mmCIF file of C-alpha atoms in Angstrom:
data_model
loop_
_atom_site.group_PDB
_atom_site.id
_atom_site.type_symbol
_atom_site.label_atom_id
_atom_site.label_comp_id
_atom_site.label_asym_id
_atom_site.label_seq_id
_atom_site.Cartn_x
_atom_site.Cartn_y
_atom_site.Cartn_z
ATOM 1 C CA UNK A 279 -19.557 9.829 -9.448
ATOM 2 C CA UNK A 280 -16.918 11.224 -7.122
ATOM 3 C CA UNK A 281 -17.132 8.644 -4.602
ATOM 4 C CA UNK A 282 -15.938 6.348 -7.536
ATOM 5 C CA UNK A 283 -13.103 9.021 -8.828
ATOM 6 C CA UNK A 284 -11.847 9.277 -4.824
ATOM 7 C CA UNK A 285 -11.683 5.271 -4.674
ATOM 8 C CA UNK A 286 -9.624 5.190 -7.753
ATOM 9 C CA UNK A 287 -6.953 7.657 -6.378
ATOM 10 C CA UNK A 288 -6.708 6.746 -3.500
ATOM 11 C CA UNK A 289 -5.334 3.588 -3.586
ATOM 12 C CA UNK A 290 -2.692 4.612 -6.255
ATOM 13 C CA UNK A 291 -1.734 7.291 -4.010
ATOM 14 C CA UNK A 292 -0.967 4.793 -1.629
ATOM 15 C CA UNK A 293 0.673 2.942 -4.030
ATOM 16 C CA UNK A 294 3.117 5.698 -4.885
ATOM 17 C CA UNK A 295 3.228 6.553 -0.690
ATOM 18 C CA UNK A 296 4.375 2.764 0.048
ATOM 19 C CA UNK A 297 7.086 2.513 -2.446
ATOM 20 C CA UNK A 298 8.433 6.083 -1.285
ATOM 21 C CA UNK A 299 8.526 5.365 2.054
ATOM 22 C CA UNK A 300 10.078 1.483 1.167
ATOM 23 C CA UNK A 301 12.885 3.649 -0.928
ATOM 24 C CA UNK A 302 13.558 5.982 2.226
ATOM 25 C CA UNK A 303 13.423 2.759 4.685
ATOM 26 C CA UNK A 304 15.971 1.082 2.704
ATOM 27 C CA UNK A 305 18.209 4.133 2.798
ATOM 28 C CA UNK A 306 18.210 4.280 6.523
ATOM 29 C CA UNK A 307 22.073 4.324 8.143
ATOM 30 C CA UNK A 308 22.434 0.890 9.742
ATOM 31 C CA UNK A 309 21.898 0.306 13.541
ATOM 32 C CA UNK A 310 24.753 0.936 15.923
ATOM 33 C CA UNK A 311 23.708 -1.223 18.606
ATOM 34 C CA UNK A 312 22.739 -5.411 18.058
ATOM 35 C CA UNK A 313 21.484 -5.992 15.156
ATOM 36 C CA UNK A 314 22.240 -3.587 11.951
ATOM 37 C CA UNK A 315 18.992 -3.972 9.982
ATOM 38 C CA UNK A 316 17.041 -4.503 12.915
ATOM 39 C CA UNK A 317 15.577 -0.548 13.229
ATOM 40 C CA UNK A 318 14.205 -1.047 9.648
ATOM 41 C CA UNK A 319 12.077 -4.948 10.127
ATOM 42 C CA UNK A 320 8.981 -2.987 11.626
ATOM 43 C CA UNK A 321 8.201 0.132 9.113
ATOM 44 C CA UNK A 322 9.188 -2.710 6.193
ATOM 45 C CA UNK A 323 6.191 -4.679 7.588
ATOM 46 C CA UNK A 324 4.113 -1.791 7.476
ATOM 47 C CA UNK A 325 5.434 -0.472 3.945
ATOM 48 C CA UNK A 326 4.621 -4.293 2.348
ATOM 49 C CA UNK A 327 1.191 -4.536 4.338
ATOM 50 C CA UNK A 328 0.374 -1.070 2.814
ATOM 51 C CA UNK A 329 1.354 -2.090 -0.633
ATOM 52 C CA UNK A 330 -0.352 -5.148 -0.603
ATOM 53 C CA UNK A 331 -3.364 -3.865 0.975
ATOM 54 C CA UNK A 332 -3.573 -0.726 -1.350
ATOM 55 C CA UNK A 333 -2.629 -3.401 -4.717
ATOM 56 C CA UNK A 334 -5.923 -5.470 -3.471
ATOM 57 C CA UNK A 335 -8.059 -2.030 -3.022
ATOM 58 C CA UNK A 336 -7.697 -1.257 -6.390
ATOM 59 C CA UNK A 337 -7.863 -4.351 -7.993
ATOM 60 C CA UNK A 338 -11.000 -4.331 -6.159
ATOM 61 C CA UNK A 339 -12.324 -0.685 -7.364
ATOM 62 C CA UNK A 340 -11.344 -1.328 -10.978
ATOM 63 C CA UNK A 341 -13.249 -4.797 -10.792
ATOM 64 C CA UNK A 342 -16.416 -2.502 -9.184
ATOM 65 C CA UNK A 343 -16.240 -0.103 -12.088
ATOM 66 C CA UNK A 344 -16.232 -2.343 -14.328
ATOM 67 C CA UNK A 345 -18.828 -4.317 -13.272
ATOM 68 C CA UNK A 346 -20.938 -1.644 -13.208
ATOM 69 C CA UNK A 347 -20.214 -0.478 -17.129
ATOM 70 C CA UNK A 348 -18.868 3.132 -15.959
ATOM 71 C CA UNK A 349 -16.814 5.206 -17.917
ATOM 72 C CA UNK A 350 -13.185 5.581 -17.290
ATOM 73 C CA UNK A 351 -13.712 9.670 -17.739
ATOM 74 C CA UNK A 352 -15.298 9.488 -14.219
ATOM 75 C CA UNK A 353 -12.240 8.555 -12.504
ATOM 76 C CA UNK A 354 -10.561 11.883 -13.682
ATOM 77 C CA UNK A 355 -12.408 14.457 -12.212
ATOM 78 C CA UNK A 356 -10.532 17.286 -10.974
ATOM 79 C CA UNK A 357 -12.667 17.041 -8.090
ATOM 80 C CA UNK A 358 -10.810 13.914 -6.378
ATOM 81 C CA UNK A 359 -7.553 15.442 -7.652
ATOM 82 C CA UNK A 360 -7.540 18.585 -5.443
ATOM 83 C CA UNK A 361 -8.946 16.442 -2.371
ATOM 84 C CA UNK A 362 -6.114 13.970 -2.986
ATOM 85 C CA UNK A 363 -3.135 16.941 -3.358
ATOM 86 C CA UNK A 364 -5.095 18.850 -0.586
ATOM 87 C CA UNK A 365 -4.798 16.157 1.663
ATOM 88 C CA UNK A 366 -1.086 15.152 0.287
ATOM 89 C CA UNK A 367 -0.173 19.417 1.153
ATOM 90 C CA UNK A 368 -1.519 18.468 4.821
ATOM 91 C CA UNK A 369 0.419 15.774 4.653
ATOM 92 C CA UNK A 370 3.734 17.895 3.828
ATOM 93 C CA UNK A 371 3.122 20.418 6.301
ATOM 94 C CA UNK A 372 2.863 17.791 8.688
ATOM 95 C CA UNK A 373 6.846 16.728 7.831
ATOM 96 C CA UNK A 374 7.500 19.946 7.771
ATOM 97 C CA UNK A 375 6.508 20.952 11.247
ATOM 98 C CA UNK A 376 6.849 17.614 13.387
ATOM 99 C CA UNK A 377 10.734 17.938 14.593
ATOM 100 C CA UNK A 378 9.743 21.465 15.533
ATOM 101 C CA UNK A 379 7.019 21.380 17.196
ATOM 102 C CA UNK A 380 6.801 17.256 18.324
ATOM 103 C CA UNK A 381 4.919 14.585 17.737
ATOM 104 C CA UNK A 382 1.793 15.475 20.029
ATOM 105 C CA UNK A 383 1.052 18.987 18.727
ATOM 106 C CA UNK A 384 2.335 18.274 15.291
ATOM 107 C CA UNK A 385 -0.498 15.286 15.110
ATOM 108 C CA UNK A 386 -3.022 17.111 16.658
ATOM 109 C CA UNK A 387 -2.578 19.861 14.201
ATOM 110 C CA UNK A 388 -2.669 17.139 11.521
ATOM 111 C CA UNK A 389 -5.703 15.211 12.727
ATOM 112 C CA UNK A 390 -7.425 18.177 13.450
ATOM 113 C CA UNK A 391 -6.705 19.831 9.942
ATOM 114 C CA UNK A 392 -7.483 16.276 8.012
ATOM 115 C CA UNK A 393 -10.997 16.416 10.131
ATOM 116 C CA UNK A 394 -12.129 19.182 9.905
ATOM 117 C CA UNK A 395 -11.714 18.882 5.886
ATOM 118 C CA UNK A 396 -12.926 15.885 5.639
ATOM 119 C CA UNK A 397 -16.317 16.263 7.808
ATOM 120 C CA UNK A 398 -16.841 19.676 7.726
ATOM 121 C CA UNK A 399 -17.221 22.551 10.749
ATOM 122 C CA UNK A 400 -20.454 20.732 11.395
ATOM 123 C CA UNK A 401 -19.130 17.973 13.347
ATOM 124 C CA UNK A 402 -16.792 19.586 15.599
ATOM 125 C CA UNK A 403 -17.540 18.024 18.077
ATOM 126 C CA UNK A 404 -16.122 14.884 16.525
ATOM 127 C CA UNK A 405 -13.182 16.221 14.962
ATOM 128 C CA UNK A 406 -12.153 16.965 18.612
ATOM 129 C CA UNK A 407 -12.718 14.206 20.145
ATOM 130 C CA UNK A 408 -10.853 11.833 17.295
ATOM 131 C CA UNK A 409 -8.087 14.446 16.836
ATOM 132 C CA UNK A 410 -7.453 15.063 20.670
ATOM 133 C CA UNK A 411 -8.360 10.738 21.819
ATOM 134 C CA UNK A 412 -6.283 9.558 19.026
ATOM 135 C CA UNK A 413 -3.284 11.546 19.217
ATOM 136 C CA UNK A 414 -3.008 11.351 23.018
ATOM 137 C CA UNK A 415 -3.667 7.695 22.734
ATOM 138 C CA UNK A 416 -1.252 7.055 20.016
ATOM 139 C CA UNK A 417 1.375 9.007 22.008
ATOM 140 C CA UNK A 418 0.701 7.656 25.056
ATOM 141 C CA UNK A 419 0.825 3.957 23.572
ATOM 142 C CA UNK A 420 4.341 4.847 22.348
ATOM 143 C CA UNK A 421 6.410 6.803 24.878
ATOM 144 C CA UNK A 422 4.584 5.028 28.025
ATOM 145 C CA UNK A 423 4.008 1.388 27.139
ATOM 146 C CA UNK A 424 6.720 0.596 24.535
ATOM 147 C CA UNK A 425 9.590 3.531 26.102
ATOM 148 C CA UNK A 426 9.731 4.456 22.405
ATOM 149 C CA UNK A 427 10.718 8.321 22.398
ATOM 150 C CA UNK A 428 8.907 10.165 19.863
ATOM 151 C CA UNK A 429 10.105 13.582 19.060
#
């Protein structure tokens, strides 16, 4: 019953989290260097794919509860409502700390917190090893191979 509440939120949050960040792309000051609109192409891509993708998960979900005859009452649990604002307070903490700290720690922390939520003190082991190969990677990928300076 939760699974089905946490499928439903999540791609509304999304939703909501693509048009936010679409607003706050648009807003950006124009480029000083070539072209103008040319720093805001890329994380437009990403904003549309996200909306579209998130649009299609939950006309997908809906389509799966209703197939299977379940009551809309499901869907509002408080359950999936504190793991969606937990994770969405992770989230904010993450803005929150990333020009102080930088990208690397501030993403470990992140990963680390999200995982260790999510999965449980059980699976350390995992959470590690995602939190520590992912962020290095990602970072890596970025300031190495594309000479993109992250912060």
């Amino acid at each position: 019953m939760m699974q089905v509440a946490i499928r439903y939120a999540m791609p509304v949050m999304f939703i909501i989290g693509s048009v936010i960040y679409g607003t706050m792309i648009i807003q950006l000051d124009p480029a000083t260097l070539g072209n103008p609109d040319g720093p805001k192409f890329f994380p437009l891509f990403v904003c549309a794919g996200l909306l579209v993708f998130s649009i299609a998960d939950l006309v997908n979900v809906r389509k799966q509860i209703y197939a299977k005859n379940k009551d809309l009452e499901l869907i509002a649990q408080l359950k999936s409502f504190k793991l969606v604002g937990i994770i969405v307070g992770i989230c904010v903490l993450y803005t929150l700390i990333f020009e102080h700290v930088g990208y690397l720690i501030a993403t470990i922390l992140f990963m680390g917190a999200l995982m260790f939520y999510l999965n449980g003190l059980k699976k350390w082991r995992l959470n590690v090893i995602v939190t520590v190969v992912v962020s290095v990677s990602t970072w890596y990928g970025f300031t190495e191979l594309l000479q993109i300076s992250l912060p």
